[in-house]
Short mmCIF file of C-alpha atoms in Angstrom, two decimals:
data_model
loop_
_atom_site.label_atom_id
_atom_site.label_comp_id
_atom_site.label_asym_id
_atom_site.label_seq_id
_atom_site.Cartn_x
_atom_site.Cartn_y
_atom_site.Cartn_z
CA MET A 21 13.36 -3.22 9.21
CA GLY A 22 10.11 -3.78 10.66
CA LEU A 23 9.41 -5.65 14.27
CA THR A 24 9.52 -9.19 13.86
CA ARG A 25 7.77 -11.93 15.31
CA ARG A 26 9.85 -13.17 18.02
CA GLY A 27 10.34 -9.29 19.18
CA LEU A 28 6.69 -8.75 19.88
CA MET A 29 6.47 -11.50 22.02
CA THR A 30 7.54 -9.57 24.61
CA VAL A 31 4.55 -7.52 24.22
CA ALA A 32 3.17 -7.58 27.55
CA GLY A 33 -0.53 -7.84 28.03
CA ALA A 34 -1.42 -7.23 24.20
CA GLY A 35 -5.28 -8.36 24.16
CA THR A 36 -7.73 -9.47 21.48
CA VAL A 37 -11.00 -6.82 20.67
CA GLY A 38 -13.42 -8.90 18.26
CA GLY A 39 -17.37 -9.46 18.27
CA THR A 40 -19.64 -7.23 16.87
CA LEU A 41 -21.45 -3.71 18.27
CA LEU A 42 -23.94 -5.23 20.64
CA GLY A 43 -25.84 -2.11 22.64
CA GLY A 44 -23.99 -1.69 25.51
CA CYS A 45 -22.32 -4.94 25.23
CA ALA A 46 -18.13 -4.89 25.18
CA MET A 47 -16.68 -5.58 21.87
CA GLY A 48 -14.04 -7.51 22.98
CA GLY A 49 -14.14 -11.37 22.28
CA GLY A 50 -12.23 -13.17 24.93
CA ASN A 51 -11.21 -9.85 26.62
CA ASP A 52 -13.68 -6.77 27.10
CA ASP A 53 -12.86 -3.24 26.53
CA SER A 54 -13.78 -2.35 30.26
CA ASP A 55 -10.84 -0.13 30.20
CA SER A 56 -11.48 1.81 27.09
CA ALA A 57 -13.96 4.48 27.51
CA GLU A 58 -17.62 3.43 26.20
CA GLY A 59 -20.48 5.97 25.78
CA ASP A 60 -24.36 5.75 24.99
CA VAL A 61 -25.08 3.41 21.84
CA ASN A 62 -27.66 4.95 19.39
CA THR A 63 -28.63 5.68 16.38
CA ALA A 64 -26.44 9.29 16.33
CA ASN A 65 -23.59 7.08 17.93
CA PRO A 66 -23.71 3.69 16.56
CA LEU A 67 -20.36 3.00 18.10
CA GLY A 68 -20.64 4.39 21.95
CA VAL A 69 -18.02 7.30 22.00
CA LYS A 70 -18.01 8.56 24.95
CA GLU A 71 -18.01 11.99 23.62
CA ASP A 72 -15.39 13.88 26.18
CA ALA A 73 -12.64 10.70 25.95
CA PRO A 74 -9.87 12.24 24.74
CA LEU A 75 -8.42 10.53 21.70
CA GLU A 76 -4.62 10.37 20.43
CA VAL A 77 -3.75 9.33 16.78
CA VAL A 78 0.23 8.68 15.11
CA ILE A 79 0.45 9.40 11.93
CA PHE A 80 3.12 8.47 9.67
CA ASN A 81 4.59 11.16 8.36
CA GLY A 82 5.58 9.97 4.71
CA GLY A 83 4.45 10.89 1.40
CA PHE A 84 1.29 12.06 2.24
CA GLY A 85 2.06 14.71 5.24
CA GLU A 86 0.36 14.81 8.34
CA GLU A 87 -2.67 17.88 7.28
CA TYR A 88 -4.78 15.39 5.59
CA ALA A 89 -5.09 14.10 9.31
CA LYS A 90 -5.50 16.85 10.91
CA ALA A 91 -8.16 18.00 8.94
CA HIS A 92 -10.00 14.66 9.67
CA GLU A 93 -9.46 15.20 13.52
CA ALA A 94 -10.83 18.59 12.94
CA MET A 95 -14.03 16.88 11.95
CA TYR A 96 -14.27 14.28 14.86
CA LYS A 97 -13.89 17.41 17.32
CA GLU A 98 -16.68 18.98 14.98
CA ARG A 99 -18.89 15.45 15.98
CA TYR A 100 -16.98 15.40 19.65
CA PRO A 101 -16.32 18.75 20.25
CA LYS A 102 -15.58 18.14 24.23
CA ALA A 103 -13.10 15.27 22.95
CA GLU A 104 -9.04 16.00 23.27
CA ILE A 105 -7.07 15.29 20.51
CA LYS A 106 -3.70 14.33 20.74
CA HIS A 107 -1.54 14.22 17.75
CA SER A 108 2.05 13.54 16.71
CA ALA A 109 3.55 12.31 13.70
CA THR A 110 6.86 10.15 12.40
CA GLN A 111 8.54 8.88 10.00
CA LYS A 112 9.99 6.20 12.51
CA ILE A 113 6.57 4.39 13.50
CA GLN A 114 8.28 0.97 15.06
CA GLU A 115 11.02 3.37 16.95
CA ALA A 116 8.30 5.28 18.46
CA MET A 117 5.32 2.42 18.89
CA GLN A 118 7.23 -0.18 20.00
CA PRO A 119 8.28 0.78 23.20
CA ARG A 120 4.60 1.37 23.98
CA PHE A 121 2.90 -1.44 22.81
CA VAL A 122 5.59 -3.20 25.42
CA ALA A 123 4.14 -1.20 28.11
CA GLY A 124 0.56 -1.01 26.99
CA ASP A 125 0.33 2.74 26.51
CA VAL A 126 -0.75 2.85 22.98
CA PRO A 127 -2.77 5.30 21.11
CA ASP A 128 -6.19 5.45 19.47
CA VAL A 129 -5.34 5.29 16.20
CA LEU A 130 -2.32 4.47 14.29
CA ASN A 131 -1.07 5.01 10.77
CA ASN A 132 1.09 1.92 11.17
CA SER A 133 3.18 2.51 7.47
CA GLY A 134 6.47 3.31 5.93
CA GLY A 135 9.23 1.49 5.97
CA PHE A 136 9.91 1.85 9.58
CA GLN A 137 6.21 0.36 10.62
CA ILE A 138 5.74 -2.54 13.14
CA ASP A 139 5.55 -5.96 11.35
CA PHE A 140 1.64 -7.01 10.95
CA ASN A 141 2.61 -10.46 11.33
CA GLY A 142 3.60 -9.86 15.09
CA LEU A 143 1.26 -7.45 15.84
CA VAL A 144 -1.60 -9.80 14.65
CA SER A 145 0.69 -12.72 15.79
CA GLN A 146 0.45 -11.37 19.51
CA GLY A 147 -2.98 -10.19 19.57
CA SER A 148 -2.48 -6.16 19.51
CA LEU A 149 -4.72 -4.91 17.18
CA ALA A 150 -8.86 -4.52 17.66
CA ASP A 151 -11.43 -5.91 15.92
CA LEU A 152 -12.56 -3.32 12.86
CA GLY A 153 -15.27 -5.04 12.11
CA PRO A 154 -17.82 -2.96 14.23
CA LEU A 155 -16.77 -0.54 12.01
CA LEU A 156 -17.47 -2.17 8.90
CA ASP A 157 -20.97 -2.77 10.00
CA ALA A 158 -21.77 0.79 11.33
CA PRO A 159 -23.44 3.62 9.00
CA THR A 160 -22.03 5.66 7.13
CA LEU A 161 -21.74 9.45 8.31
CA ASP A 162 -23.52 10.28 5.00
CA ASP A 163 -26.79 8.07 4.80
CA PRO A 164 -27.92 6.05 7.58
CA LYS A 165 -29.13 3.14 5.70
CA VAL A 166 -25.47 1.67 3.97
CA LYS A 167 -22.99 0.26 5.65
CA VAL A 168 -19.51 1.46 5.73
CA ARG A 169 -18.67 -1.86 4.00
CA ASP A 170 -20.95 -0.96 1.34
CA THR A 171 -18.54 2.17 0.49
CA LEU A 172 -14.89 0.41 0.27
CA GLN A 173 -13.56 -0.15 -2.97
CA PRO A 174 -12.26 -4.06 -4.10
CA GLY A 175 -10.10 -5.78 -2.19
CA ILE A 176 -9.98 -3.42 1.02
CA VAL A 177 -11.48 -6.05 3.45
CA GLU A 178 -9.70 -8.54 2.25
CA MET A 179 -6.14 -6.99 2.26
CA GLY A 180 -6.76 -5.76 5.83
CA THR A 181 -8.15 -9.67 6.70
CA TYR A 182 -6.26 -11.89 8.93
CA ASP A 183 -7.98 -15.45 10.19
CA GLY A 184 -11.27 -13.74 9.40
CA ARG A 185 -10.66 -10.58 11.53
CA PHE A 186 -10.70 -7.41 10.02
CA LEU A 187 -7.67 -5.71 11.36
CA SER A 188 -6.70 -3.43 9.17
CA LEU A 189 -8.04 -0.07 7.39
CA ASN A 190 -5.31 0.68 4.18
CA TYR A 191 -7.58 4.11 3.95
CA ALA A 192 -5.17 5.17 0.29
CA TYR A 193 -5.86 3.57 -2.66
CA SER A 194 -3.22 2.83 -4.74
CA ALA A 195 -3.44 2.33 -8.63
CA TYR A 196 -0.17 0.67 -9.74
CA GLY A 197 1.56 1.73 -13.11
CA ILE A 198 4.37 2.34 -15.01
CA TRP A 199 4.46 6.29 -14.90
CA TYR A 200 5.98 8.76 -17.68
CA SER A 201 5.67 12.59 -18.53
CA ALA A 202 2.78 13.07 -20.97
CA LYS A 203 4.34 16.24 -22.20
CA LEU A 204 7.81 14.48 -23.08
CA PHE A 205 5.59 11.55 -24.67
CA ALA A 206 3.76 14.38 -26.48
CA ASP A 207 7.06 16.63 -27.71
CA LYS A 208 8.64 13.30 -29.11
CA GLY A 209 5.52 11.54 -30.58
CA TRP A 210 6.44 8.70 -28.74
CA GLN A 211 3.13 6.13 -27.74
CA TYR A 212 3.03 4.37 -24.57
CA PRO A 213 3.77 0.77 -25.59
CA ARG A 214 0.72 -1.85 -25.01
CA THR A 215 2.74 -4.91 -25.73
CA TRP A 216 6.26 -5.65 -24.11
CA ASP A 217 8.46 -6.13 -27.63
CA ALA A 218 6.44 -2.53 -28.36
CA MET A 219 8.39 -1.29 -24.94
CA ILE A 220 12.09 -2.71 -25.91
CA ALA A 221 11.40 -0.86 -29.15
CA LEU A 222 10.59 2.56 -27.75
CA CYS A 223 13.48 2.03 -25.18
CA LYS A 224 15.86 2.02 -27.74
CA GLN A 225 14.66 5.10 -29.14
CA ILE A 226 14.24 6.54 -26.05
CA LYS A 227 17.78 5.83 -25.53
CA ALA A 228 19.15 7.19 -28.72
CA ALA A 229 17.00 10.68 -27.74
CA GLY A 230 19.26 10.61 -25.33
CA ILE A 231 17.11 9.54 -22.02
CA ALA A 232 17.43 7.03 -20.46
CA PRO A 233 14.49 4.73 -20.52
CA TRP A 234 13.81 3.75 -16.97
CA THR A 235 14.98 4.24 -13.56
CA TYR A 236 14.33 2.68 -10.29
CA PRO A 237 15.66 3.19 -6.61
CA GLY A 238 18.18 0.68 -6.43
CA VAL A 239 17.79 0.80 -2.43
CA HIS A 240 14.25 -0.30 -2.78
CA ALA A 241 14.51 -2.17 -5.51
CA ARG A 242 11.44 -4.38 -4.86
CA TYR A 243 9.76 -0.72 -6.28
CA MET A 244 10.90 -2.99 -9.68
CA SER A 245 8.84 -6.29 -7.96
CA TRP A 246 6.02 -4.76 -8.94
CA PRO A 247 5.63 -4.58 -12.66
CA ILE A 248 7.26 -8.02 -12.56
CA LEU A 249 3.96 -9.32 -10.57
CA ALA A 250 1.82 -7.44 -12.16
CA ALA A 251 2.97 -8.77 -15.33
CA ALA A 252 3.05 -12.03 -14.40
CA GLY A 253 -0.17 -12.13 -12.76
CA LYS A 254 -1.57 -10.87 -16.38
CA LEU A 255 0.13 -13.17 -18.45
CA GLY A 256 -0.85 -16.49 -16.04
CA GLY A 257 -3.53 -15.47 -14.59
CA LEU A 258 -4.52 -14.73 -10.38
CA ASP A 259 -3.97 -18.06 -9.36
CA VAL A 260 -0.22 -17.10 -9.86
CA LEU A 261 -0.19 -14.60 -7.37
CA LYS A 262 -2.27 -16.59 -4.96
CA ALA A 263 0.14 -19.43 -4.83
CA ILE A 264 2.61 -17.01 -3.99
CA ASP A 265 0.79 -15.30 -1.32
CA ASN A 266 -0.03 -18.73 0.14
CA LEU A 267 3.33 -20.20 0.72
CA GLU A 268 3.09 -22.40 -2.56
CA PRO A 269 5.72 -24.87 -3.40
CA ASN A 270 7.14 -23.31 -6.47
CA ALA A 271 5.24 -20.90 -6.95
CA TRP A 272 7.71 -18.26 -7.54
CA LYS A 273 9.39 -20.56 -10.08
CA HIS A 274 6.18 -20.24 -12.31
CA GLU A 275 6.63 -20.00 -16.11
CA ALA A 276 5.18 -16.91 -15.90
CA VAL A 277 7.02 -15.45 -13.14
CA ARG A 278 10.55 -16.50 -14.47
CA THR A 279 9.23 -15.06 -18.44
CA ALA A 280 8.06 -11.44 -16.60
CA ALA A 281 11.28 -12.08 -14.43
CA ASP A 282 13.45 -12.07 -17.91
CA ALA A 283 11.42 -9.18 -19.67
CA PHE A 284 12.46 -6.78 -17.07
CA TYR A 285 16.03 -8.01 -16.84
CA GLN A 286 16.21 -7.55 -20.27
CA LEU A 287 16.09 -3.70 -19.56
CA ALA A 288 19.03 -4.05 -17.25
CA ALA A 289 20.88 -6.73 -20.18
CA ASP A 290 19.99 -4.07 -23.14
CA GLY A 291 21.73 -1.33 -21.10
CA LEU A 292 18.04 0.64 -20.75
CA VAL A 293 18.24 1.38 -17.12
CA GLN A 294 19.88 4.80 -15.80
CA PRO A 295 23.86 4.16 -15.14
CA GLY A 296 23.80 5.04 -11.35
CA ALA A 297 20.09 3.70 -10.32
CA GLU A 298 21.37 0.90 -8.15
CA GLY A 299 22.66 3.78 -5.41
CA MET A 300 19.47 5.80 -5.48
CA ASP A 301 16.64 5.70 -3.24
CA HIS A 302 13.23 6.34 -4.16
CA ILE A 303 13.19 9.99 -3.51
CA GLN A 304 16.49 10.47 -5.88
CA ALA A 305 15.20 8.22 -8.54
CA GLN A 306 12.01 9.99 -8.23
CA THR A 307 13.81 13.05 -8.76
CA GLU A 308 15.74 12.15 -11.49
CA TRP A 309 12.49 10.75 -13.06
CA SER A 310 10.61 14.63 -12.58
CA ARG A 311 13.65 15.82 -14.17
CA GLY A 312 13.11 14.15 -17.89
CA LYS A 313 16.20 12.25 -17.14
CA ALA A 314 14.61 9.43 -17.40
CA ALA A 315 11.43 8.12 -19.45
CA PHE A 316 9.65 5.61 -17.13
CA TYR A 317 9.64 4.52 -13.71
CA SER A 318 7.52 1.85 -11.58
CA SER A 319 4.99 3.25 -9.00
CA GLY A 320 1.81 3.38 -7.51
CA SER A 321 -0.22 6.73 -6.89
CA TRP A 322 1.28 8.33 -4.16
CA LEU A 323 4.25 9.42 -6.54
CA GLU A 324 2.55 12.88 -7.58
CA ASN A 325 2.45 14.17 -4.83
CA GLU A 326 5.27 13.38 -3.23
CA GLN A 327 7.17 15.10 -6.14
CA LYS A 328 5.02 17.69 -6.14
CA ALA A 329 8.02 20.08 -5.18
CA VAL A 330 10.16 19.17 -7.66
CA THR A 331 8.00 18.41 -10.69
CA PRO A 332 7.70 21.11 -13.04
CA PRO A 333 4.51 23.25 -13.69
CA ASP A 334 3.74 21.45 -17.29
CA PHE A 335 5.10 18.05 -16.56
CA ARG A 336 1.62 16.22 -16.53
CA MET A 337 2.52 12.91 -15.03
CA ALA A 338 0.42 9.76 -16.25
CA VAL A 339 0.25 6.30 -15.75
CA SER A 340 -0.14 3.47 -17.31
CA PRO A 341 -0.86 -0.42 -17.20
CA VAL A 342 2.24 -3.51 -17.43
CA PRO A 343 2.36 -4.01 -21.28
CA SER A 344 1.57 -7.62 -22.29
CA LEU A 345 3.47 -10.18 -22.51
CA SER A 346 2.07 -12.04 -24.74
CA THR A 347 -1.27 -12.29 -27.36
CA GLY A 348 -2.32 -14.95 -25.14
CA ASP A 349 -2.12 -13.32 -21.52
CA ARG A 350 -4.95 -14.00 -19.25
CA LEU A 351 -5.89 -11.10 -18.26
CA PRO A 352 -5.94 -7.98 -21.10
CA PHE A 353 -3.72 -4.85 -21.33
CA GLU A 354 -6.00 -2.69 -19.39
CA ALA A 355 -5.56 -5.05 -15.93
CA ILE A 356 -4.13 -3.53 -13.30
CA ARG A 357 -2.44 -3.83 -9.89
CA GLY A 358 -4.90 -1.78 -7.79
CA ALA A 359 -4.73 -2.02 -3.90
CA GLY A 360 -5.02 0.04 -0.18
CA SER A 361 -1.96 1.46 1.05
CA GLU A 362 -0.98 3.77 4.46
CA PRO A 363 -2.86 0.95 7.23
CA PHE A 364 -4.45 2.52 9.82
CA VAL A 365 -5.13 0.31 13.34
CA VAL A 366 -6.63 -0.01 16.78
CA PRO A 367 -4.80 -0.79 19.26
CA ALA A 368 -6.38 -3.35 21.36
CA LYS A 369 -5.43 -1.97 24.51
CA ALA A 370 -6.39 1.98 23.50
CA LYS A 371 -7.86 4.02 25.93
CA ASN A 372 -10.62 4.95 23.39
CA LEU A 373 -11.56 2.30 21.31
CA ARG A 374 -14.79 3.46 20.34
CA GLY A 375 -13.36 7.00 19.76
CA GLY A 376 -10.62 4.77 17.55
CA LEU A 377 -12.93 3.66 15.96
CA GLU A 378 -15.81 6.32 15.21
CA TYR A 379 -12.17 8.53 13.74
CA LEU A 380 -11.85 5.91 11.23
CA ARG A 381 -15.48 5.89 10.76
CA VAL A 382 -15.59 10.14 9.70
CA MET A 383 -12.09 9.42 7.69
CA LEU A 384 -14.50 6.95 5.22
CA SER A 385 -17.00 9.78 5.14
CA LYS A 386 -17.18 11.26 2.04
CA ARG A 387 -16.17 14.33 3.10
CA GLY A 388 -13.27 13.10 4.91
CA ALA A 389 -12.24 10.72 1.74
CA SER A 390 -12.68 14.05 -0.53
CA ASP A 391 -10.67 16.07 1.49
CA PHE A 392 -7.54 13.51 1.42
CA THR A 393 -7.88 12.94 -2.20
CA THR A 394 -7.93 16.84 -2.34
CA ARG A 395 -5.12 17.58 0.04
CA VAL A 396 -2.93 15.13 -1.87
CA ASN A 397 -3.33 14.18 -5.67
CA SER A 398 -4.39 10.36 -4.20
CA LEU A 399 -7.87 8.50 -4.16
CA THR A 400 -8.86 6.90 -1.14
CA SER A 401 -10.87 3.16 -0.12
CA VAL A 402 -14.22 4.46 -0.36
CA ARG A 403 -15.72 4.24 -3.90
CA GLY A 404 -16.51 7.95 -5.86
CA ALA A 405 -14.21 10.11 -3.66
CA THR A 406 -12.63 12.34 -5.70
CA SER A 407 -11.11 15.65 -5.71
CA SER A 408 -12.50 19.20 -6.28
CA THR A 409 -9.06 20.10 -8.36
CA PRO A 410 -7.65 16.79 -9.86
CA ALA A 411 -4.16 17.01 -10.83
CA PRO A 412 -3.21 15.79 -13.94
CA GLY A 413 -1.42 12.05 -12.38
CA LEU A 414 -4.83 11.58 -10.17
CA THR A 415 -6.94 12.35 -13.48
CA SER A 416 -4.71 9.91 -15.26
CA VAL A 417 -5.16 7.28 -11.95
CA THR A 418 -8.81 7.65 -12.02
CA LYS A 419 -9.14 7.19 -15.85
CA LEU A 420 -6.95 4.10 -15.55
CA LEU A 421 -9.09 2.50 -13.01
CA ASP A 422 -11.99 3.42 -14.95
CA ALA A 423 -10.26 1.30 -17.61
CA ALA A 424 -9.49 -1.72 -15.69
CA GLY A 425 -13.01 -1.55 -14.42
CA THR A 426 -13.37 -5.00 -12.91
CA ASN A 427 -9.85 -5.80 -14.50
CA THR A 428 -8.15 -5.21 -10.59
CA PHE A 429 -6.11 -7.15 -8.96
CA THR A 430 -3.46 -7.07 -6.00
CA TRP A 431 -1.37 -9.67 -3.98
CA LEU A 432 -0.97 -9.88 -0.45
CA TYR A 433 2.00 -11.59 0.43
CA ASN A 434 4.65 -7.83 1.54
CA SER A 435 1.55 -8.02 4.24
CA TYR A 436 1.24 -11.98 5.32
CA TYR A 437 5.01 -11.69 5.23
CA ARG A 438 6.74 -7.85 4.95
CA LYS A 439 10.16 -9.64 5.57
CA LEU A 440 9.98 -11.53 2.43
CA GLU A 441 9.12 -8.17 0.36
CA ARG A 442 11.33 -5.90 1.75
CA GLU A 443 14.38 -7.79 2.62
CA PHE A 444 14.85 -11.01 0.38
CA VAL A 445 12.54 -9.80 -3.33
CA ASN A 446 14.27 -6.32 -2.64
CA ALA A 447 17.86 -8.08 -2.49
CA ALA A 448 17.27 -10.01 -5.39
CA CYS A 449 15.57 -7.64 -7.64
CA ALA A 450 18.75 -4.87 -6.60
CA ASP A 451 21.04 -8.15 -7.56
CA MET A 452 19.46 -8.68 -10.58
CA PHE A 453 19.16 -4.61 -12.14
CA ALA A 454 22.65 -4.87 -11.04
CA LYS A 455 23.34 -7.79 -13.28
CA ARG A 456 24.70 -10.00 -10.61
CA ILE A 457 22.02 -12.37 -11.17
CA ASN A 458 19.99 -13.32 -13.85
CA ALA A 459 16.09 -14.06 -14.08
CA GLN A 460 16.16 -17.81 -13.36
CA GLN A 461 18.63 -17.09 -10.26
CA PHE A 462 16.33 -14.08 -9.01
CA VAL A 463 13.19 -16.34 -9.01
CA ASP A 464 15.21 -19.59 -7.40
CA ARG A 465 16.59 -16.79 -4.87
CA CYS A 466 12.64 -15.44 -4.02
CA GLN A 467 11.50 -19.28 -3.98
CA GLN A 468 13.85 -20.20 -1.23
CA ALA A 469 13.48 -17.45 0.41
CA ALA A 470 9.62 -17.76 0.48
CA ASP A 471 10.26 -22.04 1.46
CA GLU A 472 12.55 -20.53 4.39
CA ILE A 473 9.17 -18.33 6.13
CA ALA A 474 7.12 -21.48 4.96
CA ARG A 475 9.34 -24.22 7.27
CA ASP A 476 9.59 -21.23 10.18
CA SER A 477 7.08 -22.85 12.70
CA SER A 478 7.37 -19.13 14.40
CA VAL A 479 6.28 -17.26 11.93
CA LYS A 480 2.20 -16.97 11.76
CA LYS A 481 0.96 -18.35 8.28
CA TYR A 482 -2.41 -17.00 6.31
CA LYS A 483 -4.18 -18.38 3.91
CA ARG A 484 -5.61 -16.53 0.81
CA ALA A 485 -8.67 -18.06 -0.83
#
């Protein structure tokens, strides 16, 4: 569980950093960065990095590992050979970083990700994060005439913006969908279903063949909320998702959400879910899927890298959109959820704030982005950056995004109000797929939780346009 807003009320000396890059001026809003290392601003050094200032980078050691970060650090070192770089990685970001935010002894770059990340709502409301706006307006390392912001995937700036300030760079770009083995489907003569009726019919065939149609991580059951909301957004339109983001009354009770929840509840009600999935975490469920014990699994495009150690060589991971619920869906079958993940931040009290921004600029170069994609088989927030040796899953993801075109979408409530997804929606999903509640009770519980957050004056609210 992330640090709560009340917990962050104790963070000492959390200043804000805003404004734009101007010559030798401070990059701060109300407070300047006079305590942070500062070098000369020029064409070769647009962010004013002090060339010999130490840089500390803390990475979440999750599905992507940490080797990609070491490569980015080496690229930074090439540009600033006098800079000493301190690297560390952990899965328990909150445990490692919360005391340091309290003490004001923060790293220069933090990959605030994973199940034990620090709550963004708290970090934002306490002014603990630097404004990354100067990074967006800086020229890319590849072309001085192109700004960094003009190279980013759709939605990346929106997803990382709070109260008009860009505070979080979601570096990885994840396409979400339903995953399966292309080899299994080819061997069995199965075709991925484009409609929900076809999905249920195929699931019955799969079950008859002795394979569980679906599996899911019951411990992290929110994974199944992703296809539910994707189906709801495709059925009812994107305003359905924006209403959820904005904590609007009865947003979760919209007919499109209830219809989508009812469709997925059918999987549990008809016995189309792997027995025992209720007690699995994501690694256990994914491993069952990789071993051919189940046909379908809901996840994002980090899945291939996370499963590379246990996936058979000829498995041929593939991903497709959530099936359409009706012929009247507002968005086409090809529409998918595409969103940034792996959030990187620069703490406002960083000793080398400008170096932190520069490190992100290195990450967002074509070289930095392509190296990441090649290493971990996942796309980045940089458009057009590809792998030199794409694996089957990554190839499928690329085709998925190409087919979706402009019909990519996402939701932000899980970034704005992490507790709502990680606790309340997760618990409601767990109960629904265990058949302890039905679809109507699922949406009622999600709405009740959203209403509680909306009424809680201690929780900072955000408005999505």
